[in-house]
């Protein structure tokens, strides 16, 4: 395990050795991956959107048993029990609360009062300004190369515009996989990088080995961005299922969508009233149609089928475009060590360009 080679506003803010964040991927970022990242000196983020409240508490306890290093939890700001989940983080002394969407100012204030670092993910400079004015400690941006809900703007354009808009630390995500990318992000002015697909493809990831091999076999054209799975643009591997969804019409998707929504209701333990309430909150916060809400409700089951059960024929495999350049499965420690070592070497090398 290497010593600290890079000190940035992110490492100072969170208390980690290295400016590398493992993002909160649903069904992927569980206790094993998060603790593996934390023990290697990075910031591991536990994904809670696919967990019940009880499962989240159990996962937090497990991470704390596996590591004494700082880690975070990714939360859905529009969830009906978002405030309860924030209190859970407070009760267990979690260091970081990250959000896929902008949390309300009251949630930010609640967390900051207990010294929890708040890092929302944003997709535009205006959103960064808004959450910064509400008290967010840092923001994470994700360019179009990323695997989450994202727009078309590439990281190389989104990052500098956000850096110009706010004076809080900015973590760059979307297209990062090695030390050259970390060095480039730091040169732009970022405080660190976030990586999702790269951490999915580690030995500490619980994704089935057969599915990992499918990722490793993908090329640079091996992903597609579609809104037909959950109503929002989402990048995923090109699989037979995704191709059929892309080509099929809404009527053909209705039956499978309804079955997966019922399965998610059973798994989550949510009542129909809770599902509808969450749907209303998402619709209001994200300006989605009710048709898109129905699609969004069944997405967790499609992701679970692929990433947990290993059935690419029944599920989807979320992925960043970077999958086309990844060809191995290191441990979290091996990955972070080589990313940080290479980044430090690149930054030293570029000093030679100064006249």
mmCIF file of C-alpha atoms in Angstrom:
data_model
loop_
_atom_site.group_PDB
_atom_site.id
_atom_site.type_symbol
_atom_site.label_atom_id
_atom_site.label_comp_id
_atom_site.label_asym_id
_atom_site.label_seq_id
_atom_site.Cartn_x
_atom_site.Cartn_y
_atom_site.Cartn_z
ATOM 1 C CA UNK A 1 0.000 0.000 0.000
ATOM 2 C CA UNK A 2 1.568 3.276 -1.117
ATOM 3 C CA UNK A 3 1.948 6.419 0.967
ATOM 4 C CA UNK A 4 0.109 9.629 0.145
ATOM 5 C CA UNK A 5 1.583 11.082 -3.051
ATOM 6 C CA UNK A 6 -1.091 13.652 -3.886
ATOM 7 C CA UNK A 7 -2.747 16.080 -1.496
ATOM 8 C CA UNK A 8 -5.830 17.868 -2.820
ATOM 9 C CA UNK A 9 -8.867 19.704 -1.402
ATOM 10 C CA UNK A 10 -10.728 16.367 -1.581
ATOM 11 C CA UNK A 11 -8.205 14.433 0.496
ATOM 12 C CA UNK A 12 -8.185 17.247 3.058
ATOM 13 C CA UNK A 13 -11.986 17.513 3.128
ATOM 14 C CA UNK A 14 -12.736 13.806 3.512
ATOM 15 C CA UNK A 15 -9.579 12.539 5.212
ATOM 16 C CA UNK A 16 -8.584 9.921 2.625
ATOM 17 C CA UNK A 17 -5.031 9.348 1.368
ATOM 18 C CA UNK A 18 -5.764 9.438 -2.344
ATOM 19 C CA UNK A 19 -8.052 11.645 -4.496
ATOM 20 C CA UNK A 20 -9.880 8.662 -6.004
ATOM 21 C CA UNK A 21 -13.604 8.013 -5.501
ATOM 22 C CA UNK A 22 -15.416 4.739 -6.137
ATOM 23 C CA UNK A 23 -18.878 5.854 -7.176
ATOM 24 C CA UNK A 24 -22.132 4.530 -5.718
ATOM 25 C CA UNK A 25 -23.298 2.022 -8.321
ATOM 26 C CA UNK A 26 -26.562 0.248 -7.538
ATOM 27 C CA UNK A 27 -26.157 -3.529 -6.899
ATOM 28 C CA UNK A 28 -22.365 -3.115 -7.298
ATOM 29 C CA UNK A 29 -21.126 -0.761 -4.571
ATOM 30 C CA UNK A 30 -21.732 -2.985 -1.554
ATOM 31 C CA UNK A 31 -19.732 -3.421 1.665
ATOM 32 C CA UNK A 32 -16.935 -5.505 0.103
ATOM 33 C CA UNK A 33 -16.152 -3.031 -2.680
ATOM 34 C CA UNK A 34 -16.572 0.027 -0.473
ATOM 35 C CA UNK A 35 -14.325 -1.313 2.289
ATOM 36 C CA UNK A 36 -11.776 -2.499 -0.277
ATOM 37 C CA UNK A 37 -11.611 1.018 -1.671
ATOM 38 C CA UNK A 38 -11.441 2.624 1.766
ATOM 39 C CA UNK A 39 -8.668 0.315 2.976
ATOM 40 C CA UNK A 40 -6.695 1.162 -0.185
ATOM 41 C CA UNK A 41 -6.890 4.880 0.650
ATOM 42 C CA UNK A 42 -9.685 5.965 -1.674
ATOM 43 C CA UNK A 43 -13.224 7.092 -0.928
ATOM 44 C CA UNK A 44 -15.680 4.214 -1.241
ATOM 45 C CA UNK A 45 -19.341 5.127 -1.714
ATOM 46 C CA UNK A 46 -22.043 2.664 -0.652
ATOM 47 C CA UNK A 47 -25.033 2.567 -3.037
ATOM 48 C CA UNK A 48 -28.287 2.731 -1.079
ATOM 49 C CA UNK A 49 -30.930 3.339 -3.761
ATOM 50 C CA UNK A 50 -31.444 -0.410 -4.231
ATOM 51 C CA UNK A 51 -31.501 -1.114 -0.473
ATOM 52 C CA UNK A 52 -34.312 -1.047 2.044
ATOM 53 C CA UNK A 53 -33.722 1.057 5.138
ATOM 54 C CA UNK A 54 -32.846 -2.053 7.145
ATOM 55 C CA UNK A 55 -30.482 -3.324 4.446
ATOM 56 C CA UNK A 56 -28.729 0.032 4.372
ATOM 57 C CA UNK A 57 -28.132 0.005 8.121
ATOM 58 C CA UNK A 58 -26.800 -3.551 7.940
ATOM 59 C CA UNK A 59 -24.487 -2.585 5.062
ATOM 60 C CA UNK A 60 -23.130 0.444 6.938
ATOM 61 C CA UNK A 61 -22.389 -1.705 9.974
ATOM 62 C CA UNK A 62 -20.606 -4.259 7.778
ATOM 63 C CA UNK A 63 -18.431 -1.602 6.141
ATOM 64 C CA UNK A 64 -17.452 -0.285 9.572
ATOM 65 C CA UNK A 65 -16.500 -3.813 10.623
ATOM 66 C CA UNK A 66 -14.300 -4.165 7.530
ATOM 67 C CA UNK A 67 -12.521 -0.786 7.705
ATOM 68 C CA UNK A 68 -11.748 2.086 10.052
ATOM 69 C CA UNK A 69 -11.247 4.485 7.145
ATOM 70 C CA UNK A 70 -13.706 7.182 5.929
ATOM 71 C CA UNK A 71 -16.434 6.116 3.494
ATOM 72 C CA UNK A 72 -19.676 7.498 2.135
ATOM 73 C CA UNK A 73 -23.241 6.569 1.266
ATOM 74 C CA UNK A 74 -25.051 7.588 -1.906
ATOM 75 C CA UNK A 75 -28.662 8.599 -1.287
ATOM 76 C CA UNK A 76 -31.691 9.367 -3.402
ATOM 77 C CA UNK A 77 -32.619 12.917 -2.482
ATOM 78 C CA UNK A 78 -36.156 12.396 -3.815
ATOM 79 C CA UNK A 79 -36.836 9.225 -1.792
ATOM 80 C CA UNK A 80 -39.737 9.405 0.633
ATOM 81 C CA UNK A 81 -37.490 8.376 3.541
ATOM 82 C CA UNK A 82 -34.489 10.527 2.575
ATOM 83 C CA UNK A 83 -34.508 12.369 5.912
ATOM 84 C CA UNK A 84 -34.597 9.096 7.859
ATOM 85 C CA UNK A 85 -31.668 7.780 5.850
ATOM 86 C CA UNK A 86 -29.719 10.955 6.530
ATOM 87 C CA UNK A 87 -30.342 10.459 10.255
ATOM 88 C CA UNK A 88 -29.060 6.908 9.873
ATOM 89 C CA UNK A 89 -25.777 8.273 8.491
ATOM 90 C CA UNK A 90 -25.573 10.646 11.427
ATOM 91 C CA UNK A 91 -26.226 7.886 13.957
ATOM 92 C CA UNK A 92 -23.458 5.695 12.492
ATOM 93 C CA UNK A 93 -20.913 8.465 11.944
ATOM 94 C CA UNK A 94 -20.646 8.039 8.167
ATOM 95 C CA UNK A 95 -18.188 10.592 6.788
ATOM 96 C CA UNK A 96 -19.748 11.459 3.405
ATOM 97 C CA UNK A 97 -23.285 11.766 2.045
ATOM 98 C CA UNK A 98 -23.399 11.809 -1.745
ATOM 99 C CA UNK A 99 -26.549 12.422 -3.740
ATOM 100 C CA UNK A 100 -27.508 11.503 -7.287
ATOM 101 C CA UNK A 101 -29.769 14.559 -7.386
ATOM 102 C CA UNK A 102 -29.617 17.840 -5.522
ATOM 103 C CA UNK A 103 -30.765 17.395 -1.898
ATOM 104 C CA UNK A 104 -33.009 19.986 -0.320
ATOM 105 C CA UNK A 105 -31.259 22.733 1.674
ATOM 106 C CA UNK A 106 -32.760 21.315 4.892
ATOM 107 C CA UNK A 107 -31.076 17.941 4.304
ATOM 108 C CA UNK A 108 -27.744 19.601 3.602
ATOM 109 C CA UNK A 109 -28.041 21.659 6.783
ATOM 110 C CA UNK A 110 -28.983 18.579 8.857
ATOM 111 C CA UNK A 111 -25.930 16.682 7.668
ATOM 112 C CA UNK A 112 -23.468 19.557 7.924
ATOM 113 C CA UNK A 113 -24.536 20.252 11.494
ATOM 114 C CA UNK A 114 -23.143 16.807 12.327
ATOM 115 C CA UNK A 115 -19.945 17.304 10.303
ATOM 116 C CA UNK A 116 -20.975 14.993 7.456
ATOM 117 C CA UNK A 117 -19.473 16.032 4.118
ATOM 118 C CA UNK A 118 -22.167 16.606 1.469
ATOM 119 C CA UNK A 119 -21.249 15.895 -2.168
ATOM 120 C CA UNK A 120 -24.139 16.057 -4.682
ATOM 121 C CA UNK A 121 -23.674 14.912 -8.280
ATOM 122 C CA UNK A 122 -24.565 17.584 -10.824
ATOM 123 C CA UNK A 123 -24.675 17.809 -14.591
ATOM 124 C CA UNK A 124 -24.477 21.527 -15.316
ATOM 125 C CA UNK A 125 -22.746 24.659 -13.949
ATOM 126 C CA UNK A 126 -26.088 26.176 -12.851
ATOM 127 C CA UNK A 127 -26.801 23.111 -10.723
ATOM 128 C CA UNK A 128 -23.353 23.349 -9.153
ATOM 129 C CA UNK A 129 -23.976 26.981 -8.267
ATOM 130 C CA UNK A 130 -27.311 26.102 -6.699
ATOM 131 C CA UNK A 131 -26.052 23.340 -4.397
ATOM 132 C CA UNK A 132 -22.967 25.379 -3.510
ATOM 133 C CA UNK A 133 -25.220 28.245 -2.405
ATOM 134 C CA UNK A 134 -27.147 25.762 -0.253
ATOM 135 C CA UNK A 135 -23.982 24.702 1.537
ATOM 136 C CA UNK A 136 -22.738 21.615 -0.326
ATOM 137 C CA UNK A 137 -19.087 20.908 0.537
ATOM 138 C CA UNK A 138 -18.119 19.653 -2.932
ATOM 139 C CA UNK A 139 -19.727 18.436 -6.150
ATOM 140 C CA UNK A 140 -19.159 15.538 -8.498
ATOM 141 C CA UNK A 141 -19.676 16.077 -12.214
ATOM 142 C CA UNK A 142 -20.173 13.321 -14.757
ATOM 143 C CA UNK A 143 -19.622 13.856 -18.451
ATOM 144 C CA UNK A 144 -21.345 12.055 -21.289
ATOM 145 C CA UNK A 145 -18.777 9.252 -21.217
ATOM 146 C CA UNK A 146 -20.130 8.055 -17.871
ATOM 147 C CA UNK A 147 -22.519 5.207 -17.182
ATOM 148 C CA UNK A 148 -25.150 6.982 -15.111
ATOM 149 C CA UNK A 149 -27.955 9.313 -16.065
ATOM 150 C CA UNK A 150 -26.005 11.882 -18.005
ATOM 151 C CA UNK A 151 -26.220 14.352 -20.844
ATOM 152 C CA UNK A 152 -24.225 14.664 -24.028
ATOM 153 C CA UNK A 153 -21.603 17.121 -22.755
ATOM 154 C CA UNK A 154 -18.209 15.391 -22.453
ATOM 155 C CA UNK A 155 -16.198 15.611 -19.259
ATOM 156 C CA UNK A 156 -13.540 17.761 -20.938
ATOM 157 C CA UNK A 157 -16.125 20.518 -21.457
ATOM 158 C CA UNK A 158 -18.322 20.036 -18.405
ATOM 159 C CA UNK A 159 -15.427 20.019 -15.932
ATOM 160 C CA UNK A 160 -13.885 23.429 -16.754
ATOM 161 C CA UNK A 161 -17.269 25.160 -16.908
ATOM 162 C CA UNK A 162 -18.202 23.856 -13.462
ATOM 163 C CA UNK A 163 -14.777 24.774 -12.085
ATOM 164 C CA UNK A 164 -15.354 28.317 -13.337
ATOM 165 C CA UNK A 165 -18.798 28.411 -11.719
ATOM 166 C CA UNK A 166 -18.001 27.399 -8.116
ATOM 167 C CA UNK A 167 -15.207 27.691 -5.582
ATOM 168 C CA UNK A 168 -15.819 24.390 -3.775
ATOM 169 C CA UNK A 169 -13.930 21.170 -4.635
ATOM 170 C CA UNK A 170 -15.049 19.457 -7.842
ATOM 171 C CA UNK A 171 -14.654 15.712 -8.429
ATOM 172 C CA UNK A 172 -14.579 14.712 -12.094
ATOM 173 C CA UNK A 173 -16.252 11.507 -13.305
ATOM 174 C CA UNK A 174 -16.942 10.054 -16.718
ATOM 175 C CA UNK A 175 -14.166 8.392 -18.718
ATOM 176 C CA UNK A 176 -11.533 7.924 -16.008
ATOM 177 C CA UNK A 177 -9.654 4.671 -15.547
ATOM 178 C CA UNK A 178 -5.936 5.359 -15.018
ATOM 179 C CA UNK A 179 -3.311 7.736 -13.651
ATOM 180 C CA UNK A 180 -3.142 9.805 -16.820
ATOM 181 C CA UNK A 181 -6.792 10.690 -16.376
ATOM 182 C CA UNK A 182 -6.290 11.621 -12.733
ATOM 183 C CA UNK A 183 -3.313 13.826 -13.662
ATOM 184 C CA UNK A 184 -5.369 15.492 -16.400
ATOM 185 C CA UNK A 185 -8.302 16.143 -14.052
ATOM 186 C CA UNK A 186 -6.002 17.640 -11.419
ATOM 187 C CA UNK A 187 -4.413 19.825 -14.108
ATOM 188 C CA UNK A 188 -7.851 21.149 -15.033
ATOM 189 C CA UNK A 189 -8.329 22.073 -11.382
ATOM 190 C CA UNK A 190 -10.401 19.156 -10.139
ATOM 191 C CA UNK A 191 -9.822 17.833 -6.614
ATOM 192 C CA UNK A 192 -10.018 14.175 -7.655
ATOM 193 C CA UNK A 193 -11.722 11.689 -9.944
ATOM 194 C CA UNK A 194 -14.665 9.359 -9.575
ATOM 195 C CA UNK A 195 -14.631 5.959 -11.280
ATOM 196 C CA UNK A 196 -17.507 3.524 -11.597
ATOM 197 C CA UNK A 197 -16.929 0.966 -14.337
ATOM 198 C CA UNK A 198 -13.231 0.732 -13.439
ATOM 199 C CA UNK A 199 -14.136 -0.287 -9.862
ATOM 200 C CA UNK A 200 -16.882 -2.617 -11.076
ATOM 201 C CA UNK A 201 -14.117 -4.446 -12.914
ATOM 202 C CA UNK A 202 -11.997 -5.303 -9.868
ATOM 203 C CA UNK A 203 -11.640 -8.493 -7.893
ATOM 204 C CA UNK A 204 -13.328 -6.803 -4.923
ATOM 205 C CA UNK A 205 -16.500 -6.272 -6.955
ATOM 206 C CA UNK A 206 -19.218 -8.871 -6.335
ATOM 207 C CA UNK A 207 -20.465 -8.770 -9.943
ATOM 208 C CA UNK A 208 -20.442 -12.362 -11.283
ATOM 209 C CA UNK A 209 -17.217 -13.334 -13.058
ATOM 210 C CA UNK A 210 -19.049 -14.261 -16.262
ATOM 211 C CA UNK A 211 -20.546 -10.785 -16.395
ATOM 212 C CA UNK A 212 -17.151 -9.186 -15.757
ATOM 213 C CA UNK A 213 -15.781 -11.124 -18.720
ATOM 214 C CA UNK A 214 -18.585 -9.723 -20.853
ATOM 215 C CA UNK A 215 -17.528 -6.220 -19.851
ATOM 216 C CA UNK A 216 -13.865 -6.983 -20.594
ATOM 217 C CA UNK A 217 -14.819 -8.201 -24.069
ATOM 218 C CA UNK A 218 -16.504 -4.899 -24.983
ATOM 219 C CA UNK A 219 -14.807 -2.450 -27.335
ATOM 220 C CA UNK A 220 -15.083 1.335 -27.558
ATOM 221 C CA UNK A 221 -18.311 0.946 -29.514
ATOM 222 C CA UNK A 222 -19.662 -1.591 -27.043
ATOM 223 C CA UNK A 223 -22.051 0.725 -25.199
ATOM 224 C CA UNK A 224 -25.226 2.544 -26.132
ATOM 225 C CA UNK A 225 -27.118 5.421 -24.534
ATOM 226 C CA UNK A 226 -30.852 4.790 -24.361
ATOM 227 C CA UNK A 227 -33.824 6.340 -22.586
ATOM 228 C CA UNK A 228 -36.085 3.369 -23.291
ATOM 229 C CA UNK A 229 -35.051 1.404 -20.212
ATOM 230 C CA UNK A 230 -35.988 3.874 -17.473
ATOM 231 C CA UNK A 231 -37.073 7.023 -19.235
ATOM 232 C CA UNK A 232 -33.779 8.883 -18.864
ATOM 233 C CA UNK A 233 -30.561 8.682 -20.898
ATOM 234 C CA UNK A 234 -28.496 5.813 -19.501
ATOM 235 C CA UNK A 235 -25.341 4.224 -20.918
ATOM 236 C CA UNK A 236 -25.134 0.428 -20.901
ATOM 237 C CA UNK A 237 -23.484 -2.472 -22.690
ATOM 238 C CA UNK A 238 -24.951 -3.484 -26.015
ATOM 239 C CA UNK A 239 -26.711 -6.745 -25.184
ATOM 240 C CA UNK A 240 -29.475 -8.663 -26.880
ATOM 241 C CA UNK A 241 -31.974 -7.311 -24.365
ATOM 242 C CA UNK A 242 -30.913 -3.705 -24.861
ATOM 243 C CA UNK A 243 -31.063 -4.067 -28.629
ATOM 244 C CA UNK A 244 -34.576 -5.525 -28.388
ATOM 245 C CA UNK A 245 -35.690 -2.713 -26.059
ATOM 246 C CA UNK A 246 -34.264 -0.143 -28.457
ATOM 247 C CA UNK A 247 -36.103 -1.690 -31.390
ATOM 248 C CA UNK A 248 -39.372 -2.578 -29.621
ATOM 249 C CA UNK A 249 -42.384 -0.352 -29.105
ATOM 250 C CA UNK A 250 -43.947 0.815 -25.837
ATOM 251 C CA UNK A 251 -46.812 -1.702 -26.012
ATOM 252 C CA UNK A 252 -44.415 -4.661 -26.212
ATOM 253 C CA UNK A 253 -42.476 -3.342 -23.208
ATOM 254 C CA UNK A 254 -45.588 -2.884 -21.060
ATOM 255 C CA UNK A 255 -45.949 -6.504 -19.882
ATOM 256 C CA UNK A 256 -42.300 -7.091 -18.873
ATOM 257 C CA UNK A 257 -42.177 -3.633 -17.288
ATOM 258 C CA UNK A 258 -45.231 -4.362 -15.141
ATOM 259 C CA UNK A 259 -43.810 -7.720 -13.997
ATOM 260 C CA UNK A 260 -40.499 -6.164 -12.976
ATOM 261 C CA UNK A 261 -42.280 -3.336 -11.150
ATOM 262 C CA UNK A 262 -44.250 -5.897 -9.112
ATOM 263 C CA UNK A 263 -41.025 -7.774 -8.355
ATOM 264 C CA UNK A 264 -39.366 -4.565 -7.155
ATOM 265 C CA UNK A 265 -42.375 -3.832 -4.926
ATOM 266 C CA UNK A 266 -42.055 -7.250 -3.300
ATOM 267 C CA UNK A 267 -38.287 -7.010 -2.883
ATOM 268 C CA UNK A 268 -38.288 -3.471 -1.464
ATOM 269 C CA UNK A 269 -41.209 -4.096 0.880
ATOM 270 C CA UNK A 270 -42.754 -0.812 -0.271
ATOM 271 C CA UNK A 271 -46.511 -0.367 -0.373
ATOM 272 C CA UNK A 272 -48.286 0.880 -3.463
ATOM 273 C CA UNK A 273 -48.825 4.158 -1.604
ATOM 274 C CA UNK A 274 -45.054 4.481 -1.048
ATOM 275 C CA UNK A 275 -44.302 3.639 -4.675
ATOM 276 C CA UNK A 276 -46.766 6.256 -5.889
ATOM 277 C CA UNK A 277 -45.413 8.820 -3.417
ATOM 278 C CA UNK A 278 -41.851 8.195 -4.600
ATOM 279 C CA UNK A 279 -43.039 8.400 -8.193
ATOM 280 C CA UNK A 280 -44.677 11.749 -7.548
ATOM 281 C CA UNK A 281 -41.513 13.075 -5.908
ATOM 282 C CA UNK A 282 -39.378 11.894 -8.843
ATOM 283 C CA UNK A 283 -41.835 13.329 -11.344
ATOM 284 C CA UNK A 284 -41.798 16.699 -9.614
ATOM 285 C CA UNK A 285 -38.035 16.779 -9.071
ATOM 286 C CA UNK A 286 -37.005 15.494 -12.486
ATOM 287 C CA UNK A 287 -39.875 16.670 -14.679
ATOM 288 C CA UNK A 288 -40.551 13.149 -15.958
ATOM 289 C CA UNK A 289 -43.830 11.919 -17.396
ATOM 290 C CA UNK A 290 -45.857 9.190 -15.655
ATOM 291 C CA UNK A 291 -44.856 6.812 -18.440
ATOM 292 C CA UNK A 292 -41.218 7.453 -17.567
ATOM 293 C CA UNK A 293 -42.001 6.874 -13.891
ATOM 294 C CA UNK A 294 -43.344 3.402 -14.694
ATOM 295 C CA UNK A 295 -40.152 2.628 -16.584
ATOM 296 C CA UNK A 296 -38.002 3.941 -13.721
ATOM 297 C CA UNK A 297 -39.764 1.718 -11.190
ATOM 298 C CA UNK A 298 -38.698 -1.471 -12.975
ATOM 299 C CA UNK A 299 -35.089 -0.445 -13.644
ATOM 300 C CA UNK A 300 -33.673 -1.773 -10.330
ATOM 301 C CA UNK A 301 -34.854 -5.269 -11.216
ATOM 302 C CA UNK A 302 -33.305 -5.116 -14.682
ATOM 303 C CA UNK A 303 -29.996 -4.022 -13.177
ATOM 304 C CA UNK A 304 -30.216 -6.708 -10.492
ATOM 305 C CA UNK A 305 -30.796 -9.428 -13.077
ATOM 306 C CA UNK A 306 -27.622 -8.462 -14.903
ATOM 307 C CA UNK A 307 -25.269 -7.322 -12.121
ATOM 308 C CA UNK A 308 -26.280 -9.684 -9.315
ATOM 309 C CA UNK A 309 -27.834 -12.722 -10.978
ATOM 310 C CA UNK A 310 -25.558 -12.566 -14.038
ATOM 311 C CA UNK A 311 -28.428 -12.917 -16.493
ATOM 312 C CA UNK A 312 -27.677 -10.500 -19.320
ATOM 313 C CA UNK A 313 -30.633 -11.916 -21.214
ATOM 314 C CA UNK A 314 -33.073 -10.592 -18.605
ATOM 315 C CA UNK A 315 -31.140 -7.610 -17.287
ATOM 316 C CA UNK A 316 -29.127 -4.602 -18.312
ATOM 317 C CA UNK A 317 -25.442 -3.938 -17.674
ATOM 318 C CA UNK A 318 -24.804 -0.295 -16.831
ATOM 319 C CA UNK A 319 -21.427 0.861 -18.099
ATOM 320 C CA UNK A 320 -19.295 3.856 -18.864
ATOM 321 C CA UNK A 321 -17.765 4.258 -22.309
ATOM 322 C CA UNK A 322 -14.395 3.594 -20.694
ATOM 323 C CA UNK A 323 -15.218 -0.131 -20.641
ATOM 324 C CA UNK A 324 -13.679 -0.378 -24.102
ATOM 325 C CA UNK A 325 -10.171 0.285 -22.757
ATOM 326 C CA UNK A 326 -10.238 -1.880 -19.606
ATOM 327 C CA UNK A 327 -8.653 -5.322 -19.902
ATOM 328 C CA UNK A 328 -7.925 -6.610 -16.373
ATOM 329 C CA UNK A 329 -9.348 -7.240 -12.893
ATOM 330 C CA UNK A 330 -7.016 -5.807 -10.238
ATOM 331 C CA UNK A 331 -7.855 -5.540 -6.553
ATOM 332 C CA UNK A 332 -8.938 -2.112 -5.302
ATOM 333 C CA UNK A 333 -5.534 -1.689 -3.685
ATOM 334 C CA UNK A 334 -3.667 -2.563 -6.887
ATOM 335 C CA UNK A 335 -5.892 -0.255 -8.916
ATOM 336 C CA UNK A 336 -5.591 2.773 -6.646
ATOM 337 C CA UNK A 337 -1.846 2.293 -6.140
ATOM 338 C CA UNK A 338 -1.130 2.278 -9.861
ATOM 339 C CA UNK A 339 -3.539 5.139 -10.645
ATOM 340 C CA UNK A 340 -2.005 7.414 -8.027
ATOM 341 C CA UNK A 341 1.593 6.403 -8.802
ATOM 342 C CA UNK A 342 1.105 7.045 -12.529
ATOM 343 C CA UNK A 343 -0.654 10.365 -11.882
ATOM 344 C CA UNK A 344 2.203 11.595 -9.682
ATOM 345 C CA UNK A 345 4.730 10.538 -12.326
ATOM 346 C CA UNK A 346 2.792 12.336 -15.078
ATOM 347 C CA UNK A 347 2.536 15.525 -13.041
ATOM 348 C CA UNK A 348 6.286 15.438 -12.363
ATOM 349 C CA UNK A 349 6.977 14.836 -16.064
ATOM 350 C CA UNK A 350 4.878 17.776 -17.197
ATOM 351 C CA UNK A 351 6.831 20.114 -14.950
ATOM 352 C CA UNK A 352 9.584 19.766 -17.536
ATOM 353 C CA UNK A 353 7.432 21.670 -20.020
ATOM 354 C CA UNK A 354 7.759 24.849 -18.018
ATOM 355 C CA UNK A 355 10.163 27.315 -19.638
#
